[in-house]
Amino acid sequence: MSGDSLDALSSEQLHDLAVKRARRHLDVAFFWRLMKYLPAAEAGAGEIDEADADLDSLTAHVDDVTTSGRGEVGDLLRPFYLEYLREHGVTGP
């Protein structure tokens, strides 16, 4: 345990907190990294068609960023959100 309350949050809550922090700090690198990880998470969640579409279109990635905290995709992205929030000293909502 790292001494924060982030592990207790749902994947969707982690996503929302990380996206909010990145927007507030204009952290384009966060969104770029999220777009890199998203197709693999979607494929891992069995969303192969979605992953293929994302690889073909940056526009699809932009749309996905807003929903990437939900369901199995969100669960597979938890480590990414946790790392990002902890790197920036965020300990909870």
Short mmCIF file of C-alpha atoms in Angstrom, two decimals:
data_model
loop_
_atom_site.label_atom_id
_atom_site.label_comp_id
_atom_site.label_asym_id
_atom_site.label_seq_id
_atom_site.Cartn_x
_atom_site.Cartn_y
_atom_site.Cartn_z
CA MET A 1 0.00 0.00 0.00
CA SER A 2 1.32 3.42 -0.81
CA GLY A 3 -0.32 5.45 1.96
CA ASP A 4 -3.03 6.99 -0.21
CA SER A 5 -6.68 6.17 -0.80
CA LEU A 6 -6.45 5.62 -4.55
CA ASP A 7 -6.60 1.80 -4.49
CA ALA A 8 -10.06 1.96 -2.90
CA LEU A 9 -11.48 3.93 -5.85
CA SER A 10 -13.29 2.25 -8.73
CA SER A 11 -11.61 2.17 -12.13
CA GLU A 12 -14.07 4.78 -13.36
CA GLN A 13 -13.29 7.05 -10.40
CA LEU A 14 -9.54 6.68 -11.06
CA HIS A 15 -10.11 7.55 -14.72
CA ASP A 16 -12.17 10.61 -13.85
CA LEU A 17 -9.63 11.82 -11.27
CA ALA A 18 -6.66 11.32 -13.62
CA VAL A 19 -8.43 13.02 -16.56
CA LYS A 20 -9.51 15.92 -14.35
CA ARG A 21 -5.95 16.39 -13.10
CA ALA A 22 -4.50 16.16 -16.61
CA ARG A 23 -7.00 18.69 -17.97
CA ARG A 24 -6.39 21.10 -15.12
CA HIS A 25 -2.62 20.94 -15.73
CA LEU A 26 -2.90 20.81 -19.54
CA ASP A 27 -1.01 17.51 -19.45
CA VAL A 28 -1.14 16.47 -23.09
CA ALA A 29 1.45 13.75 -22.41
CA PHE A 30 -1.07 11.97 -20.17
CA PHE A 31 -3.66 11.87 -22.95
CA TRP A 32 -1.04 10.73 -25.47
CA ARG A 33 0.00 7.87 -23.17
CA LEU A 34 -3.64 6.95 -22.57
CA MET A 35 -4.22 6.76 -26.31
CA LYS A 36 -1.18 4.47 -26.62
CA TYR A 37 -2.44 2.07 -23.91
CA LEU A 38 -6.12 2.10 -24.84
CA PRO A 39 -6.07 -0.31 -27.82
CA ALA A 40 -4.24 -2.97 -25.77
CA ALA A 41 -6.71 -2.58 -22.89
CA GLU A 42 -9.64 -2.85 -25.28
CA ALA A 43 -8.14 -5.96 -26.87
CA GLY A 44 -7.54 -7.44 -23.40
CA ALA A 45 -11.20 -6.79 -22.59
CA GLY A 46 -12.22 -8.68 -25.72
CA GLU A 47 -13.14 -5.52 -27.60
CA ILE A 48 -11.06 -6.50 -30.64
CA ASP A 49 -13.20 -4.62 -33.15
CA GLU A 50 -12.91 -1.49 -31.02
CA ALA A 51 -9.14 -1.88 -30.75
CA ASP A 52 -8.83 -2.29 -34.53
CA ALA A 53 -10.93 0.80 -35.14
CA ASP A 54 -8.82 2.79 -32.69
CA LEU A 55 -5.63 1.86 -34.45
CA ASP A 56 -7.13 3.18 -37.68
CA SER A 57 -8.37 6.50 -36.39
CA LEU A 58 -7.06 9.11 -33.97
CA THR A 59 -10.58 10.52 -33.80
CA ALA A 60 -11.73 7.26 -32.25
CA HIS A 61 -9.06 7.65 -29.58
CA VAL A 62 -10.24 11.12 -28.65
CA ASP A 63 -13.77 9.79 -28.18
CA ASP A 64 -12.49 6.79 -26.19
CA VAL A 65 -10.53 8.94 -23.77
CA THR A 66 -13.78 10.20 -22.28
CA THR A 67 -15.07 6.68 -21.57
CA SER A 68 -11.86 4.73 -20.87
CA GLY A 69 -12.59 4.50 -17.15
CA ARG A 70 -15.62 2.27 -17.52
CA GLY A 71 -16.04 -1.49 -17.45
CA GLU A 72 -13.31 -4.02 -18.10
CA VAL A 73 -11.29 -1.52 -20.17
CA GLY A 74 -11.20 0.79 -17.15
CA ASP A 75 -10.12 -2.08 -14.93
CA LEU A 76 -7.26 -2.92 -17.28
CA LEU A 77 -6.15 0.73 -17.25
CA ARG A 78 -6.13 0.99 -13.42
CA PRO A 79 -2.33 0.62 -13.16
CA PHE A 80 -1.88 3.49 -15.63
CA TYR A 81 -4.23 5.79 -13.69
CA LEU A 82 -2.68 4.83 -10.33
CA GLU A 83 0.86 5.48 -11.58
CA TYR A 84 -0.11 8.83 -13.10
CA LEU A 85 -1.95 10.08 -10.02
CA ARG A 86 0.82 9.00 -7.66
CA GLU A 87 3.53 10.55 -9.86
CA HIS A 88 1.74 13.85 -9.40
CA GLY A 89 1.08 13.57 -5.68
CA VAL A 90 -2.67 12.98 -5.91
CA THR A 91 -3.76 10.95 -2.87
CA GLY A 92 -7.53 10.93 -3.30
CA PRO A 93 -10.51 12.83 -4.66
#
